[in-house]
Coordinates of C-alpha atoms in Angstrom, one line a residue:
M237 CA 102.2 41.9 36.8
K238 CA 102.7 39.9 33.6
S239 CA 103.2 43.0 31.5
F240 CA 105.8 44.3 34.1
I241 CA 107.8 41.0 33.8
E242 CA 107.6 41.2 30.0
D243 CA 108.9 44.8 30.1
M244 CA 111.8 43.7 32.3
K245 CA 112.7 41.1 29.8
K246 CA 112.6 43.6 27.0
N247 CA 114.5 46.4 28.8
P248 CA 116.9 44.6 31.3
G249 CA 119.5 47.4 31.0
L250 CA 117.1 50.1 32.2
Y251 CA 116.1 48.1 35.3
I252 CA 119.7 47.3 36.1
M253 CA 120.5 51.1 36.0
I254 CA 117.7 51.8 38.4
I255 CA 119.0 49.4 41.1
P256 CA 121.5 51.9 42.6
V257 CA 118.8 54.5 42.9
L258 CA 116.4 52.1 44.6
A259 CA 119.2 50.9 46.9
F260 CA 120.0 54.5 47.9
F261 CA 116.4 55.3 48.8
L262 CA 115.9 52.0 50.7
I263 CA 119.1 52.4 52.7
F264 CA 119.0 56.2 53.4
A265 CA 115.2 57.0 53.3
Y266 CA 113.1 54.0 54.1
F267 CA 115.2 51.8 56.5
P268 CA 115.9 54.7 58.8
M269 CA 112.1 55.2 59.2
F270 CA 112.2 52.2 61.7
G271 CA 113.8 54.7 64.0
L272 CA 110.5 56.5 64.4
V273 CA 109.7 53.9 67.1
M274 CA 111.9 56.0 69.4
A275 CA 109.2 58.7 69.4
F276 CA 107.0 56.3 71.4
Q277 CA 109.8 55.1 73.8
N278 CA 112.1 56.3 76.5
Y279 CA 114.9 55.3 74.2
T280 CA 118.4 54.4 75.6
P281 CA 121.3 53.2 73.5
K282 CA 121.7 50.3 76.0
G283 CA 118.1 49.1 75.6
G284 CA 117.9 49.8 71.8
F285 CA 114.6 49.6 69.9
L286 CA 113.6 46.3 71.4
H287 CA 114.2 46.8 75.1
S288 CA 113.7 50.5 75.7
E289 CA 110.6 51.5 77.8
F290 CA 107.4 52.1 75.8
V291 CA 105.8 55.4 76.8
G292 CA 103.2 55.9 74.1
L293 CA 102.4 59.6 73.3
K294 CA 104.2 61.0 76.3
N295 CA 107.0 62.6 74.2
F296 CA 104.4 64.3 72.0
A297 CA 102.4 65.5 75.0
D298 CA 105.6 66.9 76.6
F299 CA 106.4 68.8 73.4
F300 CA 102.8 70.2 72.9
G301 CA 102.8 71.3 76.5
S302 CA 106.2 72.8 76.6
I303 CA 106.8 76.6 76.8
Y304 CA 108.8 76.3 73.5
F305 CA 106.0 74.9 71.4
G306 CA 104.3 78.2 70.6
R307 CA 107.6 80.0 69.8
L308 CA 108.9 77.2 67.6
L309 CA 105.6 77.0 65.6
K310 CA 105.5 80.8 65.2
N311 CA 109.1 81.1 64.1
T312 CA 108.9 78.2 61.7
L313 CA 105.8 79.5 60.1
A314 CA 107.1 83.1 59.9
I315 CA 110.4 82.1 58.2
S316 CA 108.7 79.7 55.9
V317 CA 105.9 82.1 54.8
L318 CA 108.4 84.9 54.3
N319 CA 110.6 82.6 52.3
L320 CA 107.6 81.6 50.2
I321 CA 106.5 85.2 49.6
F322 CA 109.9 86.6 48.7
G323 CA 112.1 83.7 48.0
F324 CA 109.8 81.6 45.7
P325 CA 109.0 84.3 43.1
A326 CA 112.6 85.6 43.0
P327 CA 114.0 82.9 40.6
I328 CA 110.9 83.3 38.4
I329 CA 111.4 87.0 38.1
F330 CA 115.2 86.6 37.5
A331 CA 114.5 84.0 34.8
L332 CA 112.0 86.3 33.1
L333 CA 114.5 89.2 33.1
L334 CA 117.3 87.0 31.8
N335 CA 115.0 85.7 29.0
E336 CA 114.7 89.3 27.8
V337 CA 118.4 89.8 27.4
N338 CA 119.6 89.4 23.8
N339 CA 123.3 89.8 24.3
K340 CA 124.4 86.2 24.8
W341 CA 127.8 87.0 26.3
F342 CA 126.2 89.3 28.9
K343 CA 123.4 86.8 29.6
K344 CA 125.9 83.9 30.2
S345 CA 128.1 86.1 32.4
I346 CA 125.1 87.1 34.6
Q347 CA 124.0 83.4 34.8
T348 CA 127.4 82.2 35.8
I349 CA 127.9 84.9 38.5
S350 CA 124.4 84.3 39.9
Y351 CA 125.0 80.5 40.1
L352 CA 128.3 80.8 42.1
P353 CA 126.8 81.5 45.6
Y354 CA 124.8 78.3 45.5
F355 CA 128.1 76.2 45.2
I356 CA 129.8 78.0 48.1
S357 CA 129.9 76.1 51.3
L358 CA 127.1 77.0 53.7
V359 CA 129.6 77.5 56.5
I360 CA 131.5 80.1 54.4
V361 CA 128.2 81.8 53.4
C362 CA 127.1 82.0 57.0
G363 CA 130.6 83.3 58.0
L364 CA 130.3 86.0 55.3
V365 CA 126.8 87.0 56.5
A366 CA 128.1 87.2 60.1
D367 CA 131.1 89.3 59.1
F368 CA 129.1 91.6 56.8
T369 CA 126.5 92.3 59.4
A370 CA 128.9 92.7 62.3
S371 CA 129.1 96.1 64.0
D372 CA 132.1 96.9 61.8
G373 CA 131.0 95.0 58.7
P374 CA 130.6 96.6 55.3
I375 CA 126.8 96.3 55.3
T376 CA 126.6 97.9 58.7
E377 CA 128.9 100.7 57.5
L378 CA 126.6 101.3 54.6
I379 CA 123.6 101.4 57.0
V380 CA 125.4 103.9 59.2
K381 CA 126.2 106.2 56.3
L382 CA 122.5 106.1 55.3
G383 CA 121.6 107.2 58.8
G384 CA 121.1 103.9 60.6
E385 CA 122.5 102.6 63.9
R386 CA 125.8 100.8 64.3
L387 CA 124.7 97.4 65.6
N388 CA 125.6 93.8 65.2
Y389 CA 122.5 93.2 63.1
L390 CA 122.7 89.4 63.1
G391 CA 122.7 89.5 66.9
Q392 CA 119.4 91.5 67.0
P393 CA 116.3 89.3 67.1
E394 CA 114.2 91.7 65.1
Y395 CA 116.6 91.6 62.1
F396 CA 117.4 87.9 62.1
R397 CA 114.5 86.8 59.7
T398 CA 115.3 89.6 57.3
I399 CA 119.0 88.6 57.1
Y400 CA 118.1 85.0 56.8
I401 CA 115.6 85.5 53.9
L402 CA 117.8 88.0 52.0
S403 CA 120.9 85.7 52.3
D404 CA 118.8 82.7 51.2
M405 CA 117.6 84.6 48.1
W406 CA 121.1 85.7 47.2
Q407 CA 122.4 82.2 47.5
G408 CA 119.6 80.4 45.6
I409 CA 118.2 82.9 43.1
G410 CA 120.6 81.9 40.2
F411 CA 120.5 78.2 40.7
G412 CA 116.7 78.2 41.2
S413 CA 116.2 80.0 37.9
I414 CA 117.7 77.2 35.9
I415 CA 114.5 75.1 35.8
Y416 CA 112.5 78.2 34.8
L417 CA 114.9 79.0 32.0
A418 CA 114.6 75.5 30.8
A419 CA 110.8 75.8 30.8
L420 CA 111.1 79.1 28.9
A421 CA 113.2 77.5 26.3
G422 CA 110.5 74.9 25.7
I423 CA 107.8 77.5 24.9
D424 CA 106.8 77.4 21.2
Q425 CA 108.3 80.4 19.5
E426 CA 105.4 80.5 17.0
L427 CA 103.2 81.7 19.9
Y428 CA 105.4 84.8 20.2
E429 CA 105.3 85.4 16.4
A430 CA 101.5 85.1 16.5
A431 CA 101.2 87.4 19.4
S432 CA 103.6 89.9 17.7
L433 CA 101.4 89.8 14.5
D434 CA 98.4 90.6 16.7
G435 CA 100.2 93.7 17.9
A436 CA 101.4 92.5 21.3
G437 CA 104.5 94.1 22.7
R438 CA 107.1 92.4 24.9
W439 CA 105.1 93.1 28.0
K440 CA 101.8 91.6 26.6
Q441 CA 103.8 88.6 25.2
T442 CA 105.1 88.0 28.7
L443 CA 101.7 88.2 30.2
H444 CA 99.8 86.1 27.6
V445 CA 102.5 83.7 26.3
T446 CA 105.5 83.4 28.7
L447 CA 103.7 83.3 32.0
P448 CA 101.0 80.8 30.9
G449 CA 103.8 78.6 29.6
L450 CA 105.5 78.7 33.0
V451 CA 102.4 77.9 35.0
P452 CA 102.8 74.1 35.1
T453 CA 106.4 74.4 36.2
I454 CA 105.5 77.1 38.8
I455 CA 102.7 75.0 40.2
T456 CA 104.8 71.8 40.4
L457 CA 107.6 73.6 42.3
L458 CA 105.1 75.4 44.5
I459 CA 103.6 72.1 45.6
L460 CA 107.0 70.8 46.4
R461 CA 107.8 74.0 48.3
M462 CA 104.6 73.6 50.3
G463 CA 105.7 70.1 51.3
T464 CA 108.8 71.6 53.0
M465 CA 107.1 74.6 54.6
F466 CA 108.0 73.3 58.1
A467 CA 111.3 71.9 57.1
V468 CA 113.3 75.1 57.6
G469 CA 116.9 74.0 57.2
Y470 CA 118.5 73.7 60.6
E471 CA 122.0 73.9 59.2
K472 CA 121.8 77.5 58.3
I473 CA 119.8 78.4 61.3
I474 CA 122.3 76.9 63.8
L475 CA 125.2 78.6 62.0
L476 CA 123.6 82.0 62.2
Y477 CA 121.5 82.1 65.4
S478 CA 122.7 82.6 69.0
T479 CA 121.0 82.6 72.4
N480 CA 120.2 86.3 71.8
T481 CA 118.1 85.5 68.8
Y482 CA 116.3 82.3 69.9
K483 CA 113.2 84.5 70.3
T484 CA 112.8 84.9 66.5
A485 CA 115.3 82.4 65.1
D486 CA 114.7 79.1 66.9
V487 CA 112.7 76.7 64.6
I488 CA 111.5 73.1 64.9
S489 CA 114.4 71.6 63.0
S490 CA 117.0 73.5 65.1
Y491 CA 115.2 72.5 68.3
V492 CA 115.3 68.8 67.2
Y493 CA 119.1 69.2 66.6
R494 CA 119.6 70.6 70.1
K495 CA 117.5 68.1 71.8
G496 CA 118.8 65.1 69.9
L497 CA 122.5 65.8 69.3
Q498 CA 123.4 68.2 72.1
E499 CA 121.2 67.0 74.9
F500 CA 121.0 63.3 73.7
N501 CA 117.2 63.2 74.3
Y502 CA 116.7 60.9 71.4
S503 CA 113.0 60.0 72.0
Y504 CA 111.8 63.6 72.5
S505 CA 113.7 64.8 69.4
A506 CA 112.3 61.9 67.4
A507 CA 108.7 62.9 68.5
V508 CA 109.3 66.5 67.5
G509 CA 110.8 65.5 64.2
M510 CA 107.9 63.1 63.5
F511 CA 105.4 65.9 64.2
N512 CA 107.3 68.1 61.8
S513 CA 107.2 65.5 59.0
I514 CA 103.5 64.8 59.5
I515 CA 102.7 68.5 59.1
N516 CA 104.8 68.7 55.9
T517 CA 103.1 65.6 54.5
I518 CA 99.7 67.1 55.2
L519 CA 100.6 70.4 53.5
L520 CA 102.0 68.5 50.5
I521 CA 98.8 66.4 50.0
V522 CA 96.5 69.4 50.6
S523 CA 98.3 71.7 48.2
N524 CA 98.5 69.0 45.6
K525 CA 94.7 68.4 45.9
I526 CA 94.0 72.2 45.7
S527 CA 96.2 72.5 42.7
S528 CA 94.6 69.6 41.0
K529 CA 91.1 71.1 41.4
V530 CA 91.9 74.7 40.7
A531 CA 94.7 74.6 38.1
G532 CA 94.3 71.0 36.8
T533 CA 98.0 70.3 37.5
S534 CA 99.3 68.0 40.3
L535 CA 102.2 65.8 41.3
F536 CA 100.1 62.7 41.9

């Protein structure tokens, strides 16, 4: 404590600069956690936190016993795992490919073009996806010319996950590659020279120099991704799904949105959201522990 006070006296400017960051997290991340008490109440706006009826674990029991529990868990896991398998490696591969490009003008042009989708409004992106996969959309026309059926593909439950994952990859591959490109820039160039002198070509240099240099970054981001496995973004889901695709598209976060903001069942939605957060926290801690033991790299 004494050393902390001394450090504050030595670097007052740094501590003043961190005040807005602390205030942000306190106001928007920690204070709202008091609202979790709703998960154990039959909450009503009139009664508030202090005077609403306490019901214990009833909301959790109702959720675990509902007909939607199995479907929500299955859909959330399916979309998360598919996104992990295909979406997580995509920026890594893209960064490795860009790293091999020597023409600076071409490289910067590709980077700029690949970054643009990330900054487009999600509403616009989902609108484009819906139009492109409509029965008369350009993607559908291409599928028809290749011998496929003319369908509204976004309205078909069996195609929803594929469309969701591919559009997610298209939107995030460029922006997601930035951190890997930064990590690649930090790799000691003498390692490449030494590998070249030993007779290693570009492929072997990638395997034995580039990838090992990226491993700490990959593991760190993988741990963070594991901590959000069950937090499939409801914004994109609710903009893309319909009652026809609930069977494969409805996830825990979209279910919380419907129950809380459309049906005003605040306590039930708080319980479901809390369950979701607990699972994410467990996954984060477990993946961090496994990474620490296996690879020697961890977040905490």
